[in-house]
């Protein structure tokens, strides 16, 4: 399926497309209203297990351009059990994360309603139901996409949750169990009928998992079938892809998942591309900033903090805070109206994110660093050697030191990243 648009005539008759025209181009809308809550711009960080914890969410939020962030998908049954501290930790967030949505999964309508009520009491702006996870252990318990074969049961969950909470209630789902069991349009209509405020469609089936190509025409079919906002998800890797999805489907917003860990700048790049300026300021081109100026601590007000970061040399400069990074420019390329990260920018991004993990005192920070290393070093020349050094490190301090040693030994000012060889 083509993911490039070259026909603007449809914008004359499609209200969403017409509202998304900027200088004759169809772009991602600047604003999306869901149940009275404004999402500006109309871009969403998809919930991802093991990825979208509070540190990564704040990291993305502070880089700019992301309108809505979401938690990792969380077991409704787990957060109601006093002994399940891990599930409760998934719902931890800070004030600077608003607007934020908590995503739940489960199959018991009463349990889902009770968990949704807890989410509302915690201060979340939205509660979202996961009907998309294809993992076998989730599907086996009739969670995630496992429920797509039982629409009447889904209706019971919709009604139970909607009756229990007053905050906007949304759902993220796949197109169906398989190519022979496509239910996305029927499910979207049912969601609208039950009072849900928006739907997000990952345009793949459960059987596809994350393979193959997302069918954006399914998103278009859902958009034509309902009046509530429709958010499109699947195969958005560049700002051009985001605009193409809106152009082809008329969706009201876009959701990005797997691209974000590899390119945390994607949301701001979309915003720049859609504004057609290419002049908005971006990530760092300088390497260090004194500890006194490093922002974003755990209470959302102050610094990442030099003394709280374990390094071998306590007098060495700490990473830039994300808010500081967002005020420094990146280069643009002639054929793209958005900024591209340089090797130096990726260095600063890796150090800053790792420092935030340590500051948060998150259990298993070392494992998280190693998990993210393969994404964050994508495109860095010699990145394989850096990943090996990170994987072999024994603690967080050593990981940071090895990152610093790798980049400090490299020449500066190389501009846009070269491809890894």
Tab-separated table of C-alpha atoms in Angstrom:
chain	number	residue	atom	x	y	z
A	1	UNK	CA	0.000	0.000	0.000
A	2	UNK	CA	1.353	3.424	-0.945
A	3	UNK	CA	2.182	5.759	1.906
A	4	UNK	CA	2.660	8.923	-0.088
A	5	UNK	CA	-0.071	11.317	-1.090
A	6	UNK	CA	-0.326	13.375	-4.218
A	7	UNK	CA	-4.029	14.124	-4.489
A	8	UNK	CA	-5.344	17.127	-2.587
A	9	UNK	CA	-8.778	17.126	-4.198
A	10	UNK	CA	-10.180	14.975	-1.411
A	11	UNK	CA	-9.535	17.824	1.009
A	12	UNK	CA	-12.357	19.784	-0.586
A	13	UNK	CA	-14.933	17.294	0.682
A	14	UNK	CA	-13.306	15.781	3.774
A	15	UNK	CA	-13.659	18.107	6.797
A	16	UNK	CA	-10.727	16.649	8.742
A	17	UNK	CA	-8.397	16.916	5.770
A	18	UNK	CA	-9.525	20.449	5.042
A	19	UNK	CA	-8.752	21.431	8.635
A	20	UNK	CA	-5.282	19.931	8.272
A	21	UNK	CA	-4.202	21.891	5.213
A	22	UNK	CA	-1.182	24.163	5.653
A	23	UNK	CA	0.135	25.994	2.596
A	24	UNK	CA	-1.571	23.460	0.352
A	25	UNK	CA	-0.115	20.477	2.207
A	26	UNK	CA	-2.059	17.959	4.268
A	27	UNK	CA	-0.417	17.802	7.681
A	28	UNK	CA	-1.002	16.367	11.137
A	29	UNK	CA	-3.595	18.561	12.921
A	30	UNK	CA	-2.280	21.038	15.449
A	31	UNK	CA	-4.974	20.138	17.956
A	32	UNK	CA	-7.180	17.202	18.893
A	33	UNK	CA	-10.022	17.401	21.405
A	34	UNK	CA	-10.883	14.183	23.272
A	35	UNK	CA	-13.700	14.405	25.788
A	36	UNK	CA	-12.991	18.066	26.428
A	37	UNK	CA	-9.218	17.576	26.908
A	38	UNK	CA	-7.033	19.269	24.308
A	39	UNK	CA	-4.148	17.302	22.775
A	40	UNK	CA	-1.714	19.748	21.183
A	41	UNK	CA	-0.380	18.780	18.698
A	42	UNK	CA	-2.401	15.729	17.652
A	43	UNK	CA	0.430	13.266	18.246
A	44	UNK	CA	0.491	10.438	20.796
A	45	UNK	CA	3.289	8.351	22.272
A	46	UNK	CA	2.002	4.777	22.088
A	47	UNK	CA	1.989	2.648	25.245
A	48	UNK	CA	4.879	0.185	25.084
A	49	UNK	CA	5.655	-2.496	27.647
A	50	UNK	CA	9.089	-1.986	29.157
A	51	UNK	CA	9.505	1.367	27.428
A	52	UNK	CA	7.015	4.072	28.374
A	53	UNK	CA	7.821	4.395	32.056
A	54	UNK	CA	7.834	7.804	33.742
A	55	UNK	CA	11.451	8.520	32.760
A	56	UNK	CA	10.954	7.863	29.065
A	57	UNK	CA	7.627	9.712	29.044
A	58	UNK	CA	9.161	12.826	30.597
A	59	UNK	CA	12.114	12.545	28.260
A	60	UNK	CA	9.786	12.569	25.245
A	61	UNK	CA	7.560	15.272	26.722
A	62	UNK	CA	10.462	17.628	27.329
A	63	UNK	CA	11.883	17.202	23.850
A	64	UNK	CA	8.664	18.755	22.542
A	65	UNK	CA	6.078	18.017	19.889
A	66	UNK	CA	4.212	15.168	21.618
A	67	UNK	CA	0.641	16.015	22.561
A	68	UNK	CA	-0.271	12.954	24.664
A	69	UNK	CA	1.829	10.364	26.493
A	70	UNK	CA	0.653	6.970	27.739
A	71	UNK	CA	1.767	4.533	30.424
A	72	UNK	CA	2.934	1.014	29.816
A	73	UNK	CA	-0.061	-1.277	29.484
A	74	UNK	CA	-0.951	-2.357	33.006
A	75	UNK	CA	-2.899	-5.299	34.383
A	76	UNK	CA	-6.194	-4.123	35.874
A	77	UNK	CA	-6.192	-7.118	38.186
A	78	UNK	CA	-2.594	-6.436	39.193
A	79	UNK	CA	-3.106	-2.862	40.354
A	80	UNK	CA	-6.007	-3.956	42.580
A	81	UNK	CA	-3.892	-6.568	44.372
A	82	UNK	CA	-2.052	-5.093	47.335
A	83	UNK	CA	0.925	-7.371	46.728
A	84	UNK	CA	1.463	-6.337	43.115
A	85	UNK	CA	3.810	-3.396	43.637
A	86	UNK	CA	5.196	-3.657	40.110
A	87	UNK	CA	1.820	-2.977	38.518
A	88	UNK	CA	1.253	0.015	40.788
A	89	UNK	CA	4.656	1.386	39.817
A	90	UNK	CA	3.500	1.512	36.199
A	91	UNK	CA	0.949	4.142	37.213
A	92	UNK	CA	3.482	6.462	38.836
A	93	UNK	CA	3.700	9.855	37.113
A	94	UNK	CA	4.628	13.487	37.751
A	95	UNK	CA	2.715	16.719	37.257
A	96	UNK	CA	4.758	17.712	34.222
A	97	UNK	CA	3.482	14.654	32.340
A	98	UNK	CA	-0.027	16.014	31.753
A	99	UNK	CA	-1.941	15.285	29.644
A	100	UNK	CA	-1.368	11.601	30.299
A	101	UNK	CA	-3.381	8.445	29.737
A	102	UNK	CA	-3.231	5.207	31.739
A	103	UNK	CA	-3.674	2.076	29.663
A	104	UNK	CA	-5.223	-1.008	31.274
A	105	UNK	CA	-5.744	-4.552	30.095
A	106	UNK	CA	-7.956	-7.292	31.462
A	107	UNK	CA	-11.113	-9.239	30.708
A	108	UNK	CA	-13.333	-8.907	33.797
A	109	UNK	CA	-15.744	-5.964	33.414
A	110	UNK	CA	-16.013	-5.389	37.184
A	111	UNK	CA	-12.260	-5.498	37.690
A	112	UNK	CA	-11.696	-3.204	34.730
A	113	UNK	CA	-14.222	-0.718	36.089
A	114	UNK	CA	-12.635	-0.751	39.558
A	115	UNK	CA	-9.150	-0.282	38.109
A	116	UNK	CA	-10.363	2.552	35.894
A	117	UNK	CA	-11.827	4.253	38.944
A	118	UNK	CA	-8.435	3.987	40.651
A	119	UNK	CA	-6.810	5.539	37.590
A	120	UNK	CA	-9.225	8.444	37.774
A	121	UNK	CA	-8.526	8.922	41.501
A	122	UNK	CA	-4.793	9.033	40.785
A	123	UNK	CA	-5.310	12.076	38.571
A	124	UNK	CA	-4.867	10.697	35.073
A	125	UNK	CA	-6.476	12.663	32.243
A	126	UNK	CA	-7.625	9.559	30.354
A	127	UNK	CA	-8.105	5.859	30.851
A	128	UNK	CA	-7.497	3.580	27.860
A	129	UNK	CA	-8.393	-0.061	27.250
A	130	UNK	CA	-5.810	-2.251	25.529
A	131	UNK	CA	-7.322	-4.510	22.880
A	132	UNK	CA	-4.179	-4.669	20.792
A	133	UNK	CA	-1.392	-6.511	22.592
A	134	UNK	CA	-0.589	-9.691	20.609
A	135	UNK	CA	1.632	-11.318	23.281
A	136	UNK	CA	0.664	-14.942	23.881
A	137	UNK	CA	0.710	-14.671	27.677
A	138	UNK	CA	-1.724	-11.730	27.507
A	139	UNK	CA	-3.963	-13.243	24.842
A	140	UNK	CA	-4.120	-16.532	26.780
A	141	UNK	CA	-5.820	-14.647	29.619
A	142	UNK	CA	-8.298	-13.048	27.194
A	143	UNK	CA	-6.466	-9.742	27.490
A	144	UNK	CA	-5.263	-7.417	24.741
A	145	UNK	CA	-6.159	-8.591	21.242
A	146	UNK	CA	-7.400	-11.878	22.697
A	147	UNK	CA	-10.797	-10.251	23.207
A	148	UNK	CA	-11.244	-9.318	19.544
A	149	UNK	CA	-13.148	-12.537	18.914
A	150	UNK	CA	-15.797	-11.663	21.501
A	151	UNK	CA	-17.355	-8.284	20.747
A	152	UNK	CA	-20.352	-8.791	23.098
A	153	UNK	CA	-17.920	-9.257	25.994
A	154	UNK	CA	-16.004	-6.145	24.953
A	155	UNK	CA	-19.285	-4.236	25.079
A	156	UNK	CA	-19.742	-5.342	28.689
A	157	UNK	CA	-16.298	-3.969	29.539
A	158	UNK	CA	-17.024	-0.717	27.700
A	159	UNK	CA	-20.293	-0.231	29.570
A	160	UNK	CA	-18.859	-1.114	32.985
A	161	UNK	CA	-15.917	1.256	32.700
A	162	UNK	CA	-17.926	4.069	31.141
A	163	UNK	CA	-20.463	3.887	33.982
A	164	UNK	CA	-17.712	4.092	36.601
A	165	UNK	CA	-15.481	6.984	35.462
A	166	UNK	CA	-16.016	10.558	34.377
A	167	UNK	CA	-12.648	11.143	32.698
A	168	UNK	CA	-12.421	10.453	28.949
A	169	UNK	CA	-12.403	6.744	28.172
A	170	UNK	CA	-10.656	5.531	25.004
A	171	UNK	CA	-9.624	2.239	23.420
A	172	UNK	CA	-6.649	1.080	21.352
A	173	UNK	CA	-7.250	-2.001	19.254
A	174	UNK	CA	-6.080	-3.989	16.273
A	175	UNK	CA	-8.092	-4.472	13.120
A	176	UNK	CA	-9.053	-8.017	14.064
A	177	UNK	CA	-7.716	-11.430	14.943
A	178	UNK	CA	-6.779	-12.276	11.375
A	179	UNK	CA	-7.355	-11.157	7.793
A	180	UNK	CA	-10.507	-13.298	7.817
A	181	UNK	CA	-11.784	-11.750	11.067
A	182	UNK	CA	-11.598	-7.978	10.597
A	183	UNK	CA	-13.775	-6.237	13.199
A	184	UNK	CA	-12.295	-2.734	13.418
A	185	UNK	CA	-15.280	-0.861	11.980
A	186	UNK	CA	-17.835	-2.768	14.068
A	187	UNK	CA	-15.718	-2.342	17.177
A	188	UNK	CA	-15.279	1.398	16.618
A	189	UNK	CA	-19.026	1.855	16.169
A	190	UNK	CA	-19.648	-0.071	19.374
A	191	UNK	CA	-17.148	2.088	21.238
A	192	UNK	CA	-18.913	5.223	20.056
A	193	UNK	CA	-22.293	3.773	21.009
A	194	UNK	CA	-21.005	2.985	24.524
A	195	UNK	CA	-19.820	6.525	25.109
A	196	UNK	CA	-16.094	6.185	24.516
A	197	UNK	CA	-14.429	9.444	23.562
A	198	UNK	CA	-11.901	8.279	20.944
A	199	UNK	CA	-10.455	5.171	19.326
A	200	UNK	CA	-6.919	4.337	18.221
A	201	UNK	CA	-6.356	1.666	15.594
A	202	UNK	CA	-3.104	-0.208	15.091
A	203	UNK	CA	-3.713	-1.215	11.496
A	204	UNK	CA	-2.504	-4.791	11.805
A	205	UNK	CA	-4.157	-8.023	12.914
A	206	UNK	CA	-3.263	-10.042	15.974
A	207	UNK	CA	-1.837	-12.772	13.739
A	208	UNK	CA	0.485	-10.260	12.064
A	209	UNK	CA	2.078	-9.223	15.322
A	210	UNK	CA	4.485	-6.501	14.214
A	211	UNK	CA	5.309	-8.043	10.845
A	212	UNK	CA	4.160	-7.067	7.407
A	213	UNK	CA	2.783	-3.673	6.500
A	214	UNK	CA	0.096	-1.768	8.365
A	215	UNK	CA	-3.141	-1.420	6.381
A	216	UNK	CA	-3.903	2.277	6.580
A	217	UNK	CA	-7.113	1.771	4.590
A	218	UNK	CA	-8.556	0.131	7.721
A	219	UNK	CA	-7.948	3.390	9.591
A	220	UNK	CA	-9.752	5.265	6.831
A	221	UNK	CA	-12.709	2.881	7.044
A	222	UNK	CA	-12.988	3.449	10.804
A	223	UNK	CA	-12.780	7.214	10.337
A	224	UNK	CA	-15.646	7.116	7.858
A	225	UNK	CA	-17.753	4.990	10.219
A	226	UNK	CA	-17.682	7.071	13.429
A	227	UNK	CA	-17.888	10.682	14.565
A	228	UNK	CA	-15.584	10.404	17.586
A	229	UNK	CA	-11.853	11.107	17.025
A	230	UNK	CA	-9.828	8.385	15.330
A	231	UNK	CA	-6.086	8.053	15.959
A	232	UNK	CA	-3.998	6.118	13.451
A	233	UNK	CA	-1.104	3.847	14.432
A	234	UNK	CA	1.298	1.694	12.446
A	235	UNK	CA	4.430	2.209	10.327
A	236	UNK	CA	5.020	5.895	11.039
A	237	UNK	CA	8.783	6.192	10.800
A	238	UNK	CA	9.211	9.744	9.495
A	239	UNK	CA	7.322	13.057	9.563
A	240	UNK	CA	6.391	12.394	5.950
A	241	UNK	CA	4.752	9.111	6.997
A	242	UNK	CA	2.680	10.923	9.633
A	243	UNK	CA	1.352	13.392	7.075
A	244	UNK	CA	0.730	10.587	4.594
A	245	UNK	CA	-1.394	8.720	7.113
A	246	UNK	CA	-3.546	11.779	7.748
A	247	UNK	CA	-3.831	12.410	4.013
A	248	UNK	CA	-4.811	8.850	3.160
A	249	UNK	CA	-7.159	8.148	6.067
A	250	UNK	CA	-8.468	11.479	7.345
A	251	UNK	CA	-7.537	10.406	10.882
A	252	UNK	CA	-7.646	13.050	13.613
A	253	UNK	CA	-4.238	12.259	15.106
A	254	UNK	CA	-1.299	9.894	14.860
A	255	UNK	CA	0.217	7.511	17.400
A	256	UNK	CA	3.868	6.486	17.292
A	257	UNK	CA	5.396	3.507	19.058
A	258	UNK	CA	8.538	1.665	17.999
A	259	UNK	CA	10.058	4.625	16.143
A	260	UNK	CA	10.207	6.744	19.314
A	261	UNK	CA	12.953	4.830	21.198
A	262	UNK	CA	15.220	4.913	18.126
A	263	UNK	CA	14.390	8.526	17.283
A	264	UNK	CA	13.079	10.430	20.325
A	265	UNK	CA	12.999	13.582	18.183
A	266	UNK	CA	10.284	12.188	15.890
A	267	UNK	CA	7.442	14.156	17.498
A	268	UNK	CA	9.228	17.486	17.270
A	269	UNK	CA	10.298	16.678	13.715
A	270	UNK	CA	6.643	16.108	12.805
A	271	UNK	CA	5.709	19.454	14.322
A	272	UNK	CA	8.494	21.199	12.404
A	273	UNK	CA	7.619	19.454	9.156
A	274	UNK	CA	3.960	20.366	9.487
A	275	UNK	CA	4.725	24.003	10.269
A	276	UNK	CA	6.942	24.107	7.154
A	277	UNK	CA	9.471	26.245	8.984
A	278	UNK	CA	12.331	23.866	9.713
A	279	UNK	CA	13.532	26.544	12.097
A	280	UNK	CA	12.238	25.397	15.444
A	281	UNK	CA	15.025	24.836	17.928
A	282	UNK	CA	16.142	21.373	18.791
A	283	UNK	CA	18.560	19.137	20.637
A	284	UNK	CA	22.091	19.940	21.783
A	285	UNK	CA	25.100	20.667	19.640
A	286	UNK	CA	27.241	21.454	22.673
A	287	UNK	CA	28.362	18.697	24.986
A	288	UNK	CA	28.161	19.865	28.563
A	289	UNK	CA	26.367	22.153	30.942
A	290	UNK	CA	27.190	22.943	34.538
A	291	UNK	CA	25.224	21.109	37.210
A	292	UNK	CA	23.598	24.349	38.341
A	293	UNK	CA	21.710	24.569	35.031
A	294	UNK	CA	20.648	20.955	34.638
A	295	UNK	CA	16.832	20.732	34.941
A	296	UNK	CA	14.211	18.042	35.459
A	297	UNK	CA	14.605	16.326	38.789
A	298	UNK	CA	12.229	13.817	40.269
A	299	UNK	CA	9.793	16.402	41.596
A	300	UNK	CA	9.533	17.994	38.173
A	301	UNK	CA	11.124	21.292	39.211
A	302	UNK	CA	14.895	21.249	39.500
A	303	UNK	CA	18.064	19.677	38.164
A	304	UNK	CA	19.128	16.237	37.207
A	305	UNK	CA	21.780	17.070	39.766
A	306	UNK	CA	25.533	16.636	39.569
A	307	UNK	CA	26.023	15.023	42.982
A	308	UNK	CA	23.258	12.463	42.452
A	309	UNK	CA	24.912	11.071	39.332
A	310	UNK	CA	27.569	8.485	40.218
A	311	UNK	CA	30.630	9.146	38.066
A	312	UNK	CA	34.273	8.351	38.519
A	313	UNK	CA	35.208	12.027	38.324
A	314	UNK	CA	32.876	14.004	40.599
A	315	UNK	CA	34.092	17.289	39.139
A	316	UNK	CA	33.250	16.342	35.569
A	317	UNK	CA	30.285	18.081	33.909
A	318	UNK	CA	26.888	16.385	33.992
A	319	UNK	CA	24.653	15.828	30.963
A	320	UNK	CA	22.427	18.613	29.762
A	321	UNK	CA	18.915	18.481	31.126
A	322	UNK	CA	16.240	17.821	28.522
A	323	UNK	CA	14.689	21.279	28.773
A	324	UNK	CA	18.103	22.837	28.136
A	325	UNK	CA	18.675	20.528	25.198
A	326	UNK	CA	15.399	21.573	23.639
A	327	UNK	CA	16.585	25.190	23.429
A	328	UNK	CA	19.622	24.456	21.299
A	329	UNK	CA	19.549	24.171	17.483
A	330	UNK	CA	20.025	21.198	15.216
A	331	UNK	CA	21.029	21.379	11.563
A	332	UNK	CA	18.427	20.947	8.843
A	333	UNK	CA	18.986	19.321	5.483
A	334	UNK	CA	17.954	21.023	2.234
A	335	UNK	CA	15.310	18.445	1.358
A	336	UNK	CA	13.680	18.249	4.790
A	337	UNK	CA	11.973	20.969	6.800
A	338	UNK	CA	12.939	19.457	10.129
A	339	UNK	CA	16.071	19.001	12.174
A	340	UNK	CA	18.220	15.880	12.091
A	341	UNK	CA	20.268	14.773	15.119
A	342	UNK	CA	24.035	14.741	14.853
A	343	UNK	CA	26.321	12.206	16.491
A	344	UNK	CA	26.921	14.718	19.274
A	345	UNK	CA	23.180	15.058	19.793
A	346	UNK	CA	22.836	11.310	20.235
A	347	UNK	CA	25.694	11.339	22.716
A	348	UNK	CA	23.951	14.009	24.754
A	349	UNK	CA	20.633	12.195	24.476
A	350	UNK	CA	22.072	8.895	25.711
A	351	UNK	CA	23.838	10.521	28.663
A	352	UNK	CA	20.801	12.562	29.634
A	353	UNK	CA	18.358	9.657	29.518
A	354	UNK	CA	20.692	7.372	31.463
A	355	UNK	CA	21.218	10.095	34.069
A	356	UNK	CA	17.443	10.504	34.418
A	357	UNK	CA	17.104	6.761	35.030
A	358	UNK	CA	19.656	6.930	37.808
A	359	UNK	CA	18.076	10.024	39.339
A	360	UNK	CA	14.697	8.304	39.388
A	361	UNK	CA	16.236	5.430	41.377
A	362	UNK	CA	14.221	3.053	39.254
A	363	UNK	CA	14.688	-0.642	40.030
A	364	UNK	CA	16.688	-2.362	37.323
A	365	UNK	CA	18.107	0.864	35.857
A	366	UNK	CA	21.156	-0.989	34.535
A	367	UNK	CA	18.985	-3.431	32.634
A	368	UNK	CA	16.945	-0.569	31.215
A	369	UNK	CA	20.122	1.154	30.014
A	370	UNK	CA	21.238	-1.999	28.222
A	371	UNK	CA	17.775	-2.485	26.756
A	372	UNK	CA	17.744	1.019	25.310
A	373	UNK	CA	21.336	0.937	24.093
A	374	UNK	CA	20.460	-0.801	20.834
A	375	UNK	CA	17.806	1.823	20.041
A	376	UNK	CA	19.679	4.910	21.149
A	377	UNK	CA	22.897	3.977	19.317
A	378	UNK	CA	21.096	3.256	16.049
A	379	UNK	CA	22.894	5.171	13.314
A	380	UNK	CA	26.002	5.939	15.377
A	381	UNK	CA	29.163	4.918	13.472
A	382	UNK	CA	30.814	2.187	15.512
A	383	UNK	CA	27.637	1.769	17.525
A	384	UNK	CA	28.134	-1.992	17.756
A	385	UNK	CA	31.283	-1.455	19.800
A	386	UNK	CA	29.444	0.938	22.108
A	387	UNK	CA	26.609	-1.519	22.615
A	388	UNK	CA	29.097	-4.250	23.475
A	389	UNK	CA	30.764	-1.981	26.027
A	390	UNK	CA	27.402	-1.125	27.579
A	391	UNK	CA	26.288	-4.755	27.760
A	392	UNK	CA	29.530	-5.765	29.473
A	393	UNK	CA	29.318	-3.025	32.121
A	394	UNK	CA	28.355	-4.197	35.608
A	395	UNK	CA	26.616	-1.121	37.038
A	396	UNK	CA	25.010	2.176	36.066
A	397	UNK	CA	28.101	4.239	36.838
A	398	UNK	CA	30.241	2.066	34.603
A	399	UNK	CA	27.689	2.268	31.795
A	400	UNK	CA	27.784	6.066	31.889
A	401	UNK	CA	31.583	6.041	31.968
A	402	UNK	CA	31.789	3.769	28.928
A	403	UNK	CA	29.354	5.956	26.994
A	404	UNK	CA	31.477	9.001	27.814
A	405	UNK	CA	34.718	7.255	26.865
A	406	UNK	CA	33.310	6.146	23.528
A	407	UNK	CA	32.110	9.580	22.461
A	408	UNK	CA	34.923	11.603	24.016
A	409	UNK	CA	37.376	9.733	21.797
A	410	UNK	CA	35.530	10.750	18.638
A	411	UNK	CA	35.837	13.980	16.601
A	412	UNK	CA	33.192	16.626	17.168
A	413	UNK	CA	31.066	18.656	14.801
A	414	UNK	CA	30.345	15.908	12.297
A	415	UNK	CA	26.851	17.164	11.608
A	416	UNK	CA	24.115	14.838	10.472
A	417	UNK	CA	24.717	11.227	11.484
A	418	UNK	CA	26.395	8.877	9.065
A	419	UNK	CA	25.151	5.322	8.641
A	420	UNK	CA	26.752	2.696	10.848
A	421	UNK	CA	29.152	0.435	9.019
